[in-house]
Tab-separated table of C-alpha atoms and ligand atoms in Angstrom:
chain	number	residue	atom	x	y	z
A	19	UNK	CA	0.000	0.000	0.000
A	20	UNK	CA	1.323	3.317	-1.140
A	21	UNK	CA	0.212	6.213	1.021
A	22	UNK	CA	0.807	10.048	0.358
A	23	UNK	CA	1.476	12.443	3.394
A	24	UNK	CA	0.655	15.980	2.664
A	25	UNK	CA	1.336	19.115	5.064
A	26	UNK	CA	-0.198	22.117	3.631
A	27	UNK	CA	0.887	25.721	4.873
A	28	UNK	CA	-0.699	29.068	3.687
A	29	UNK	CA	2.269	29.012	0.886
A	30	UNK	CA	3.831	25.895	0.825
A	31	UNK	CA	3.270	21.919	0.297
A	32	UNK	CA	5.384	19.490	1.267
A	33	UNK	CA	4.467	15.860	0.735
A	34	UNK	CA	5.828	11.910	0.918
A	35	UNK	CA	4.876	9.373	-0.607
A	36	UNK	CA	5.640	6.165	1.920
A	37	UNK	CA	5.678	2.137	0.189
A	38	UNK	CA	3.950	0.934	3.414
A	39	UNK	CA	5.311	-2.639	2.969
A	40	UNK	CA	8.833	-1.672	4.428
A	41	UNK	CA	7.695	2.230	5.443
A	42	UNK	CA	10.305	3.461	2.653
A	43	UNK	CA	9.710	7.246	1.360
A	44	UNK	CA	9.584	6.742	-2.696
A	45	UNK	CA	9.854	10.286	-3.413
A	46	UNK	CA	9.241	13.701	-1.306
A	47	UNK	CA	8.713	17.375	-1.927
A	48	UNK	CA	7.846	20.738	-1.467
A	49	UNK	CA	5.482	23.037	-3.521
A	50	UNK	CA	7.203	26.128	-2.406
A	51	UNK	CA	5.401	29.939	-2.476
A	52	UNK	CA	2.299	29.198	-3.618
A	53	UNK	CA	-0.080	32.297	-5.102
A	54	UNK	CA	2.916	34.391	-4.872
A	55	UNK	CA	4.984	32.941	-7.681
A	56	UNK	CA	5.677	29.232	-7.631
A	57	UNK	CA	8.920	27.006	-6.981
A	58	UNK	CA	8.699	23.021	-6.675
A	59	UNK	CA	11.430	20.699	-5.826
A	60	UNK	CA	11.112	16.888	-5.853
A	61	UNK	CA	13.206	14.503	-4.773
A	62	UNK	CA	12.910	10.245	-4.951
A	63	UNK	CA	14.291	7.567	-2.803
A	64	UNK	CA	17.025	6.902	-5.218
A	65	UNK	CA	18.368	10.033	-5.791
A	66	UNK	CA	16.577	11.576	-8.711
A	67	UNK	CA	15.794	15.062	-8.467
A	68	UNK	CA	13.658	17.749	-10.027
A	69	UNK	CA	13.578	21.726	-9.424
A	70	UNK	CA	11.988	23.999	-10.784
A	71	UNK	CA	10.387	27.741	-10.724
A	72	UNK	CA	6.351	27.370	-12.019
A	73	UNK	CA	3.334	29.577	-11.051
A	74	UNK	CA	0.979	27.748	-8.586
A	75	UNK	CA	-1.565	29.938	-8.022
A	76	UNK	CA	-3.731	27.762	-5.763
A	77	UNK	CA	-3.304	23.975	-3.529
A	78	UNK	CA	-4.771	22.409	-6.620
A	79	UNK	CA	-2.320	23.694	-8.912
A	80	UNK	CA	0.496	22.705	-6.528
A	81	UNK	CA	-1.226	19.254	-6.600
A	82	UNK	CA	-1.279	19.001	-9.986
A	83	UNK	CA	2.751	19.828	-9.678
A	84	UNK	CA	2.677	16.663	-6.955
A	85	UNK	CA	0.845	14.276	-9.506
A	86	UNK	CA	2.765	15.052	-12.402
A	87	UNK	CA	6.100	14.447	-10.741
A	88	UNK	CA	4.618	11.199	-9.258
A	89	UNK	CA	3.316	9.587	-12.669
A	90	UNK	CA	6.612	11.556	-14.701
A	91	UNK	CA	8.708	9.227	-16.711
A	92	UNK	CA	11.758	11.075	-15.383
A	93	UNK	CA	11.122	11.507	-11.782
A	94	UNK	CA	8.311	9.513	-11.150
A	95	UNK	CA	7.648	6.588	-8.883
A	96	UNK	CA	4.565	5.357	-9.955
A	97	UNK	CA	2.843	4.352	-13.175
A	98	UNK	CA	-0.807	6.098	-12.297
A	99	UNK	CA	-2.070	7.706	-9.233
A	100	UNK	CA	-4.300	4.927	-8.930
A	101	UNK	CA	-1.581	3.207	-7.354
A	102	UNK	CA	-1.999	6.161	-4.335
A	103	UNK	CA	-4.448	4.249	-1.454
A	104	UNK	CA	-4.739	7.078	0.845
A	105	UNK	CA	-3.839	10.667	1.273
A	106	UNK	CA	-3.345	11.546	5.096
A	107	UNK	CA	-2.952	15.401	6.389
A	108	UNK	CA	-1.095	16.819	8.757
A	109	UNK	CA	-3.396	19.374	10.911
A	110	UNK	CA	-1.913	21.242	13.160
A	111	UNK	CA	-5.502	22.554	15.431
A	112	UNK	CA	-7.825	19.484	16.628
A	113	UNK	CA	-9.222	22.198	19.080
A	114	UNK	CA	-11.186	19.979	21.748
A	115	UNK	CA	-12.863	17.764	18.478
A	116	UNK	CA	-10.259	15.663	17.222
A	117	UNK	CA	-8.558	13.767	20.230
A	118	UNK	CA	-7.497	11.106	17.310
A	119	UNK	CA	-7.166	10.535	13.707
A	120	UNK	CA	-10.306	10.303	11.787
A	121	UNK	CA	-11.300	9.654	7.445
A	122	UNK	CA	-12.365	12.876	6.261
A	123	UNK	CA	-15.653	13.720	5.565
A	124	UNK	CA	-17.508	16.829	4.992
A	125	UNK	CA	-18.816	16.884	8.627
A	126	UNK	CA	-14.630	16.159	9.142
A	127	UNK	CA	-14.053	19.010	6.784
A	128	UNK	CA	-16.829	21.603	8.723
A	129	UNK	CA	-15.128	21.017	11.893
A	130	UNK	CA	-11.122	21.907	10.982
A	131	UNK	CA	-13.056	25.078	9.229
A	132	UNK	CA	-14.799	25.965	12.666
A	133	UNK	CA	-11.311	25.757	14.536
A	134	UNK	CA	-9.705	28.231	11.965
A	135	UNK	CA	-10.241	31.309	14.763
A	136	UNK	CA	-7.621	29.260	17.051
A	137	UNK	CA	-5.051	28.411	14.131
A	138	UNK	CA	-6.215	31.032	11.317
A	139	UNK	CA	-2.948	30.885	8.686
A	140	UNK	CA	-2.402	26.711	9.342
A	141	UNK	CA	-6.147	25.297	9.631
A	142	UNK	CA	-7.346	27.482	6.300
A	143	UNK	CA	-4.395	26.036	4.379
A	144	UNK	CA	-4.882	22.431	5.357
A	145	UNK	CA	-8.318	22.654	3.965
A	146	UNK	CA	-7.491	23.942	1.014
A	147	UNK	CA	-5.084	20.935	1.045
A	148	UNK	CA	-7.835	18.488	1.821
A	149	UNK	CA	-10.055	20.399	-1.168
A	150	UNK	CA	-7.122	20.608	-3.509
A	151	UNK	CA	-6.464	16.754	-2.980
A	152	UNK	CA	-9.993	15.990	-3.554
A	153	UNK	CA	-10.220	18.069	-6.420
A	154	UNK	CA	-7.415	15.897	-8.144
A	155	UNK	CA	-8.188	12.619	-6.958
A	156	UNK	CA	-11.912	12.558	-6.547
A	157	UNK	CA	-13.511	10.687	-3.783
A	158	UNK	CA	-12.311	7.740	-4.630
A	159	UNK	CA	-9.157	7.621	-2.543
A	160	UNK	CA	-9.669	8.156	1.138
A	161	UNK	CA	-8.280	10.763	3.149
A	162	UNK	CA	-7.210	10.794	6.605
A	163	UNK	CA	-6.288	13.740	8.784
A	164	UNK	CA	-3.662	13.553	11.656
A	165	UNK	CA	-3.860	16.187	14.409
A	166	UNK	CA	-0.776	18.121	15.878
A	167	UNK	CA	-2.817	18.741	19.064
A	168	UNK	CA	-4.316	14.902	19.563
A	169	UNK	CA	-1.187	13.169	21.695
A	170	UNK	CA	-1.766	16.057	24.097
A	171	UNK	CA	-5.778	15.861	24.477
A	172	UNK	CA	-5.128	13.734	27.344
A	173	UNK	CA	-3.742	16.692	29.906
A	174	UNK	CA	-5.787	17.244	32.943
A	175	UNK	CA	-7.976	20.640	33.144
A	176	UNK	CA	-5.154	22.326	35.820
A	177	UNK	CA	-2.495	22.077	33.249
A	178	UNK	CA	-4.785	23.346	30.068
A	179	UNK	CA	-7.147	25.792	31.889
A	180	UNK	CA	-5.969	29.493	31.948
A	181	UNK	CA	-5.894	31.672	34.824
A	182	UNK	CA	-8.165	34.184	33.373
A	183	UNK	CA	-12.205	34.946	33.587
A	184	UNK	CA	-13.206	31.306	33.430
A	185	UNK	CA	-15.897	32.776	30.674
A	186	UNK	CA	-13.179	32.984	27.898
A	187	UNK	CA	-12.689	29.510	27.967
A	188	UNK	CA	-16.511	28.574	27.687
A	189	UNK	CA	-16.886	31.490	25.104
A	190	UNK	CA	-13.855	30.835	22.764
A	191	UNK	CA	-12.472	27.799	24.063
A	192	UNK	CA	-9.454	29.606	24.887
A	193	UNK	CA	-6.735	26.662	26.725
A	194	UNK	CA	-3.630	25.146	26.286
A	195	UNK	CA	-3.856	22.784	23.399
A	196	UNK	CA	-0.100	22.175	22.692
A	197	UNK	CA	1.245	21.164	19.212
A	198	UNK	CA	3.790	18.662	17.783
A	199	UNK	CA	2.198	15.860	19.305
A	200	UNK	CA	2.719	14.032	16.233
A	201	UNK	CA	6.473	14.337	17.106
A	202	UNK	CA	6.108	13.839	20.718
A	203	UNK	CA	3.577	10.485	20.082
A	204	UNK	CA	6.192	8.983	17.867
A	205	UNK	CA	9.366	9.972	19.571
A	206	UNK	CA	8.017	8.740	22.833
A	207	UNK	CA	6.969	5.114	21.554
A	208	UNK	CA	10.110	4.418	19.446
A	209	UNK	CA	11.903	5.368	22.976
A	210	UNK	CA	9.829	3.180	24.882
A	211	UNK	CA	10.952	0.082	22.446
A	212	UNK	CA	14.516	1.059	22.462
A	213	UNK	CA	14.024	0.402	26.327
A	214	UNK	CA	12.262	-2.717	25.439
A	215	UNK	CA	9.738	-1.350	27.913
A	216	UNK	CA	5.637	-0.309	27.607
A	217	UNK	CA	5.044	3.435	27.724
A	218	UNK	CA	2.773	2.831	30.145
A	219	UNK	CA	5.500	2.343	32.581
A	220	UNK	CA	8.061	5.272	31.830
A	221	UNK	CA	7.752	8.784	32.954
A	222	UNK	CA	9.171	10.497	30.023
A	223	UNK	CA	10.527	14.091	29.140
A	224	UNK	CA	10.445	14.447	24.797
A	225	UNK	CA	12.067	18.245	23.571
A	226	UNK	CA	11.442	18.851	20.556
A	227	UNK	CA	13.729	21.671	19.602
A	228	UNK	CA	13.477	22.828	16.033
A	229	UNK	CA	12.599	26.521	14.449
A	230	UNK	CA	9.539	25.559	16.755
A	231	UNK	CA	9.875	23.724	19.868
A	232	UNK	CA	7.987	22.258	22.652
A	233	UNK	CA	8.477	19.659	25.464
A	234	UNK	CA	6.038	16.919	26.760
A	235	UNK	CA	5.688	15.327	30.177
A	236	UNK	CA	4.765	12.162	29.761
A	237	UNK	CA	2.910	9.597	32.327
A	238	UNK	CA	1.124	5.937	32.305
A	239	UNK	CA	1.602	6.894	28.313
A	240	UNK	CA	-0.411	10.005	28.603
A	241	UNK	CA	0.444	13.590	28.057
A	242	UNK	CA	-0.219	15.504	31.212
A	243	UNK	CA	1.586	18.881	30.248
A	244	UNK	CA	3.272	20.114	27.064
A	245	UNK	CA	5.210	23.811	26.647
A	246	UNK	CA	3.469	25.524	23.993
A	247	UNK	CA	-0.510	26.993	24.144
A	248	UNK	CA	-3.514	28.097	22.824
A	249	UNK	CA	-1.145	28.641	19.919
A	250	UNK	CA	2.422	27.368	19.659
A	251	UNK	CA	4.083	30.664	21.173
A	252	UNK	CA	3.973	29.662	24.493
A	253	UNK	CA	6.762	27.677	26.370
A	254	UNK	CA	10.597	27.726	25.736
A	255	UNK	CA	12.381	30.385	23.596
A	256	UNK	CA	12.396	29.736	19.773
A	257	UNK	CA	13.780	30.883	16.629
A	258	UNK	CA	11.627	33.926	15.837
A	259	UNK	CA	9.124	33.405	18.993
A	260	UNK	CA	9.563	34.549	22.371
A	261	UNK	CA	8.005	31.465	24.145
A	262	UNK	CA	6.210	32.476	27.604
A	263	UNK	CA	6.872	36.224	28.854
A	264	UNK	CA	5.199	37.985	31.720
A	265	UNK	CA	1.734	38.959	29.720
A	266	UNK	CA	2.281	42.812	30.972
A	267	UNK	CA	5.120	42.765	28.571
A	268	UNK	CA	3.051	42.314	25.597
A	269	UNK	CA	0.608	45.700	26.896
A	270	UNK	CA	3.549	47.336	28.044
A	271	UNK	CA	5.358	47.761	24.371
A	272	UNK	CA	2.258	47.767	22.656
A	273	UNK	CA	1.432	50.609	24.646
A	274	UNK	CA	4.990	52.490	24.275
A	275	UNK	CA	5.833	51.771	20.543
A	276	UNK	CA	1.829	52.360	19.187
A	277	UNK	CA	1.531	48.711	18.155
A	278	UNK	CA	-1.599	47.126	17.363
A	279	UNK	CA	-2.611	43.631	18.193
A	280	UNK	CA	-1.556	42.169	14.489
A	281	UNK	CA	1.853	44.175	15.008
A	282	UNK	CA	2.468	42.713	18.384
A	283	UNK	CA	1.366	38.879	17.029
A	284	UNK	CA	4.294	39.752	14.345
A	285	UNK	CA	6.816	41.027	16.801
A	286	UNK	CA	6.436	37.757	19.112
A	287	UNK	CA	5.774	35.342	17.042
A	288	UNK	CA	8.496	36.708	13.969
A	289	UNK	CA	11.184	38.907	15.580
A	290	UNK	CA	11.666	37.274	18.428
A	291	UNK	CA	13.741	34.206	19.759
A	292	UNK	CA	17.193	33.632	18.658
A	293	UNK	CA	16.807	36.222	15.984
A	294	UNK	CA	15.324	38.840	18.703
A	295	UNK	CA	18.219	38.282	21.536
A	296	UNK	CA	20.979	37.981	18.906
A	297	UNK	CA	20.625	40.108	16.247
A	298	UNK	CA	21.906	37.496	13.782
A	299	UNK	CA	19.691	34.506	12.829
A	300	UNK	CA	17.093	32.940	13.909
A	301	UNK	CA	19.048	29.697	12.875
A	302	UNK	CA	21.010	28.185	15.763
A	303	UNK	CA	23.738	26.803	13.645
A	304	UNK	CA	24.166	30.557	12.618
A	305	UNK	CA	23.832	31.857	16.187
A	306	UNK	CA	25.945	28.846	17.870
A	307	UNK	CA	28.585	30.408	14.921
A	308	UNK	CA	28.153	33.513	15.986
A	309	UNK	CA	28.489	32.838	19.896
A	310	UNK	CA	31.939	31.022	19.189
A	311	UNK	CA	33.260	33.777	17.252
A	312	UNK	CA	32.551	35.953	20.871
A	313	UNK	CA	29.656	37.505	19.339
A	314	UNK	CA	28.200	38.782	23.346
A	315	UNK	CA	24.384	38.961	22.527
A	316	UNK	CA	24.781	35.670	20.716
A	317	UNK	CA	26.171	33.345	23.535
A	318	UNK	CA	22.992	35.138	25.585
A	319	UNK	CA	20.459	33.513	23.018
A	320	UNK	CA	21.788	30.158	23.859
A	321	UNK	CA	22.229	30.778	27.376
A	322	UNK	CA	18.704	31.558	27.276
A	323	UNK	CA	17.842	28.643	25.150
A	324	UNK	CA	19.544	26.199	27.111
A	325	UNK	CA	17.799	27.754	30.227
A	326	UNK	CA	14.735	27.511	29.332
A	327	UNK	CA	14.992	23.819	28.313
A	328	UNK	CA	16.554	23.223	31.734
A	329	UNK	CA	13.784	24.977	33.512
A	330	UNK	CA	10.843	22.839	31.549
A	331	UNK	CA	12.767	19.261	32.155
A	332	UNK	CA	13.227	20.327	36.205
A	333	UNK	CA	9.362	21.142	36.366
A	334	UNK	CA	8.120	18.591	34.498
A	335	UNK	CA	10.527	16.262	36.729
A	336	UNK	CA	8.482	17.290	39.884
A	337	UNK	CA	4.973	17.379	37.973
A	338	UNK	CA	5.491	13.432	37.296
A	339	UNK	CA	7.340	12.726	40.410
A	340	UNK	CA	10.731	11.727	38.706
A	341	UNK	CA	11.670	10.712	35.127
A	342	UNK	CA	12.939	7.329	33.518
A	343	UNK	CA	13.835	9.220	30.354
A	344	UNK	CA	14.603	12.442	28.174
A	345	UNK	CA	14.551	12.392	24.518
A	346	UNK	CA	15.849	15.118	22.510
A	347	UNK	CA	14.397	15.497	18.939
A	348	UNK	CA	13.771	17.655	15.960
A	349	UNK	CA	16.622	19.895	14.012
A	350	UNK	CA	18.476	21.384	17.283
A	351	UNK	CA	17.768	18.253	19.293
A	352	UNK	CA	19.100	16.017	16.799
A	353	UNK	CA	21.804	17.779	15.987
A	354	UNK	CA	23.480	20.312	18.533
A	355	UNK	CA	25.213	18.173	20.965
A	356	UNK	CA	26.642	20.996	22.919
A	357	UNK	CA	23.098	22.236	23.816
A	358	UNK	CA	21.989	18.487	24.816
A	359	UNK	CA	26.025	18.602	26.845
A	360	UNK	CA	24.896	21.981	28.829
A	361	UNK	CA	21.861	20.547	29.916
A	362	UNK	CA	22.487	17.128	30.911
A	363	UNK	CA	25.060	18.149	32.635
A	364	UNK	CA	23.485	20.816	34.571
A	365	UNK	CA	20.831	18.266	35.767
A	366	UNK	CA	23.541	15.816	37.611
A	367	UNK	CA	22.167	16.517	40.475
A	368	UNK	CA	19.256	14.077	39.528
A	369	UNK	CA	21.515	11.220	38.600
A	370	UNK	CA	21.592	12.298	34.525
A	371	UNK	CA	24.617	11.780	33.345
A	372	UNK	CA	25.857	11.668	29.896
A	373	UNK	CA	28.157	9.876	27.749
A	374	UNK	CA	29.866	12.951	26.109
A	375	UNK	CA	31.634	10.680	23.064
A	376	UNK	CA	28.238	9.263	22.619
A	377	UNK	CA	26.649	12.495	22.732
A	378	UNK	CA	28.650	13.919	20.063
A	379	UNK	CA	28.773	11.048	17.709
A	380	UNK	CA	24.609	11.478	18.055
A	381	UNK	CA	24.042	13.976	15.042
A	382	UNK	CA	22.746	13.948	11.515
A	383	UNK	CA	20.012	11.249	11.808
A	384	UNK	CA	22.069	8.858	14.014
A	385	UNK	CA	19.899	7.421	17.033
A	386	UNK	CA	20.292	6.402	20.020
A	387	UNK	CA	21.024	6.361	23.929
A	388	UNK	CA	23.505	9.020	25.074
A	389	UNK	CA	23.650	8.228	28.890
A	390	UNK	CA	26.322	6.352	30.416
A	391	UNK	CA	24.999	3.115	31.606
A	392	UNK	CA	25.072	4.050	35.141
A	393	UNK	CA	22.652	7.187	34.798
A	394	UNK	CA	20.107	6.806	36.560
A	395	UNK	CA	17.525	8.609	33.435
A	396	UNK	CA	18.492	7.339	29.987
A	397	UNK	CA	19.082	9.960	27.625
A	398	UNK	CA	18.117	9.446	24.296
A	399	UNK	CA	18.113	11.161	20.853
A	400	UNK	CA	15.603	9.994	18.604
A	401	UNK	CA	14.783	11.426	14.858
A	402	UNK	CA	11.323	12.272	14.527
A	403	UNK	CA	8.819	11.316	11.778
A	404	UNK	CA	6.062	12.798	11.930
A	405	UNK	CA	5.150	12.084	8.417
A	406	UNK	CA	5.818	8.262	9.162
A	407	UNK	CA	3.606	8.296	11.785
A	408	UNK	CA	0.680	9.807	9.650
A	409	UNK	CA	1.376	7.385	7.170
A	410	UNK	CA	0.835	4.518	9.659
A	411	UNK	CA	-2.546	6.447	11.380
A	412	UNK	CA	-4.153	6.535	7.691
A	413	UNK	CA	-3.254	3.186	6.768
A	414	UNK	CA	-5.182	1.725	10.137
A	415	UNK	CA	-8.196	4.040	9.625
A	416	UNK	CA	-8.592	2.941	6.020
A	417	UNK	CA	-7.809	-0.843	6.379
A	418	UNK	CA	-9.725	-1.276	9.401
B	21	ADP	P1	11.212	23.106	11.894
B	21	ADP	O1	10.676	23.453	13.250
B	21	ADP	O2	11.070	24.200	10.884
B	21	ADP	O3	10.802	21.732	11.373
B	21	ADP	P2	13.822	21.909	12.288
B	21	ADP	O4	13.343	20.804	13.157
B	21	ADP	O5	14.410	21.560	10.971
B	21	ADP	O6	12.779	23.058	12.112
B	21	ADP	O7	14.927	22.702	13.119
B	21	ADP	C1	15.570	23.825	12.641
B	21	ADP	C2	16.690	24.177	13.633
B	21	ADP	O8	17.555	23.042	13.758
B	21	ADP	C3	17.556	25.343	13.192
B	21	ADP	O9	17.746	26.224	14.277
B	21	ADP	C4	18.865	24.697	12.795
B	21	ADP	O10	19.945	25.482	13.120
B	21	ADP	C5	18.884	23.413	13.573
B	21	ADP	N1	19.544	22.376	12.764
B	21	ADP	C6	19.015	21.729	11.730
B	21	ADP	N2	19.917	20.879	11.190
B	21	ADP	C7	21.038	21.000	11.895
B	21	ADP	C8	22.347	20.416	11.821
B	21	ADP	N3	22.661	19.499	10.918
B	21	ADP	N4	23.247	20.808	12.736
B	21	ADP	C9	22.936	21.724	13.668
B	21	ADP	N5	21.713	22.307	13.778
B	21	ADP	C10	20.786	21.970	12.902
């Protein structure tokens, strides 16, 4: 069974197509500035790739771009997109509807339109995905839609309720949702069978530390708290977002520089972070670059960084009464040992302890433990695949 993962943004694409028989990504993609102007890259699993600049004025048009590289002579991996069984989409707002992966239907469709208020630019896009995809391939092949938010439906009201006029939550559901619980669900069960242990039984810490990032606590193989909000702002710093601030902040500038409301969302969600402290990226490789060239303002951005990721695993420690294990993920968790070195080591006083050889040699898609054996948490770093795991969701809903 051949299943294609799509993750639709306001301008962009990106998709995999994943030979479910040994989970192997045939090709992937990205439709890149859609309705602006138009640039598509494709790529197979044996090396073949395509680029190009083309005008995609709409989802459908990229998906026309998807098909045609699929079926190409040249590029493609497939004879006919009747070989596709299933489309599955990534959705990054569930609200409180979607706890789990469901088949689209309109009624499907009617609900990620009603949670668009919460998640305005991602929730509009994936529908246009979901329209664009149904537009191409008629109704014959099922679609599936995976939510960012479901892994962390599980978290008790005190850790999602806000402390402000209970009203706004009845009136516009306003809570802590969290996001990237794809990555969290999948990171956290492929660490749970490199333990050759059940979830159930490990009180786990997952960071996932990319442009976005947000860490999970983990009980009896339930979420019970995760970093990031109502949207995915809130929590630990990240590359262009401040993560949480003391909310008199946000009133105070407004009020000083004249901003309005949009003007402060673009300030703290887009100028923020890494780029905001530093002055120089919002890229870590570009800021850790900068730092060890003596760059002042730099080295305070990671400080910070590393900080805050200390602060979330010490609380989290103490809001499951200990923890079995830590698993760093995603672009800066997979890859920037020295962050994952800071940390570990400043949390010795908890019995982590870290292998630093193995730490190091843990980079660019290697995976693995990173604690020496007698740490008393194992320390793991674990790709994520979020995609992979969307795959596997939509081929259970539309087998079963
Ligand atoms: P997104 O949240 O957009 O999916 P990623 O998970 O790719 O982002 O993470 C992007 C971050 O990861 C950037 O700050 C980047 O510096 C860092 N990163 C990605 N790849 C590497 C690498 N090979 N070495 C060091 N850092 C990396």
């Amino acid at each position: 069974m051949k299943i294609l993962v799509i993750n639709a943004g306001s301008s962009s694409m990106k998709y995999q197509l994943i030979d479910m028989t040994d989970e192997s990504v045939l090709a992937k993609g990205n439709c890149e500035r859609i309705g602006i102007d138009g640039h598509f890259k494709h790529s197979t699993g044996d090396g073949r790739v395509f680029e190009t600049d083309v005008t995609m004025n709409n989802h459908t048009e990229a998906f026309i771009q998807i098909k045609n590289a699929l079926i190409s002579d040249k590029y493609g991996v497939i004879k006919s997109l009747d070989e596709v069984s299933a489309v599955g989409h990534r959705i990054v707002q569930g609200g409180s509807l979607f706890s789990e992966s469901v088949i689209v239907t309109e009624d499907v469709i009617k609900g990620i339109e009603s949670l668009i208020p919460l998640a305005p630019l991602h929730n509009a896009a994936h529908v246009q995905g979901i329209r664009a995809c149904l537009e191409v391939f008629g109704d014959k092949v099922p679609e599936v839609v995976v939510f960012d938010t479901a892994f962390h439906s599980t978290m008790p009201e005190k850790a999602f309720i806000y402390p402000v006029p209970y009203e706004y939550y009845e009136k516009y559901a306003v809570r802590r949702y969290g996001f990237h619980g794809t990555s969290h669900r999948y990171v956290s069960h492929r660490c749970a069978e490199l333990m050759g242990r059940d979830l159930k039984d490990i009180k786990m810490i997952t960071c996932h530390l990319g442009n976005g990032s947000s860490i999970t606590a983990i009980k009896d193989g339930k979420v019970v708290d995760t970093s990031m909000g109502l949207t995915p702002l809130d929590g630990i710093m990240m590359g262009t977002r401040t993560g949480s601030l003391d909310p008199s902040v946000v009133t105070f500038i407004a009020e000083q520089e004249h901003l309005t409301a949009e003007q402060m969302d673009t300030m703290l969600n887009k100028k923020s972070g890494f780029l905001g402290i530093s002055g120089v990226s919002s890229d870590d490789r570009d800021v850790t670059a900068a730092a060890e060239a003596g760059n002042a303002r730099a080295k305070l951005a990671i400080d910070i960084l590393e900080y805050d990721i200390l602060k979330y695993i010490g609380s989290y420690t103490a809001v499951l009464g200990g923890v079995d294990a830590i698993v760093f993920t995603a672009g800066i968790g997979e890859n920037q040992c020295s962050h994952r070195s800071s940390v570990c080591h400043a949390l010795e006083f908890m019995g982590v302890k870290i292998d630093d050889e193995l730490n190091e040699k843990m980079i660019r898609g290697n995976e693995g433990k990173i604690s020496a054996p007698d740490s008393k948490v194992d320390v793991y770093v674990i790709p994520t695949n979020e995609e992979l795991v969307i795959a596997r969701d939509t081929m259970a809903l539309v087998t079963k």
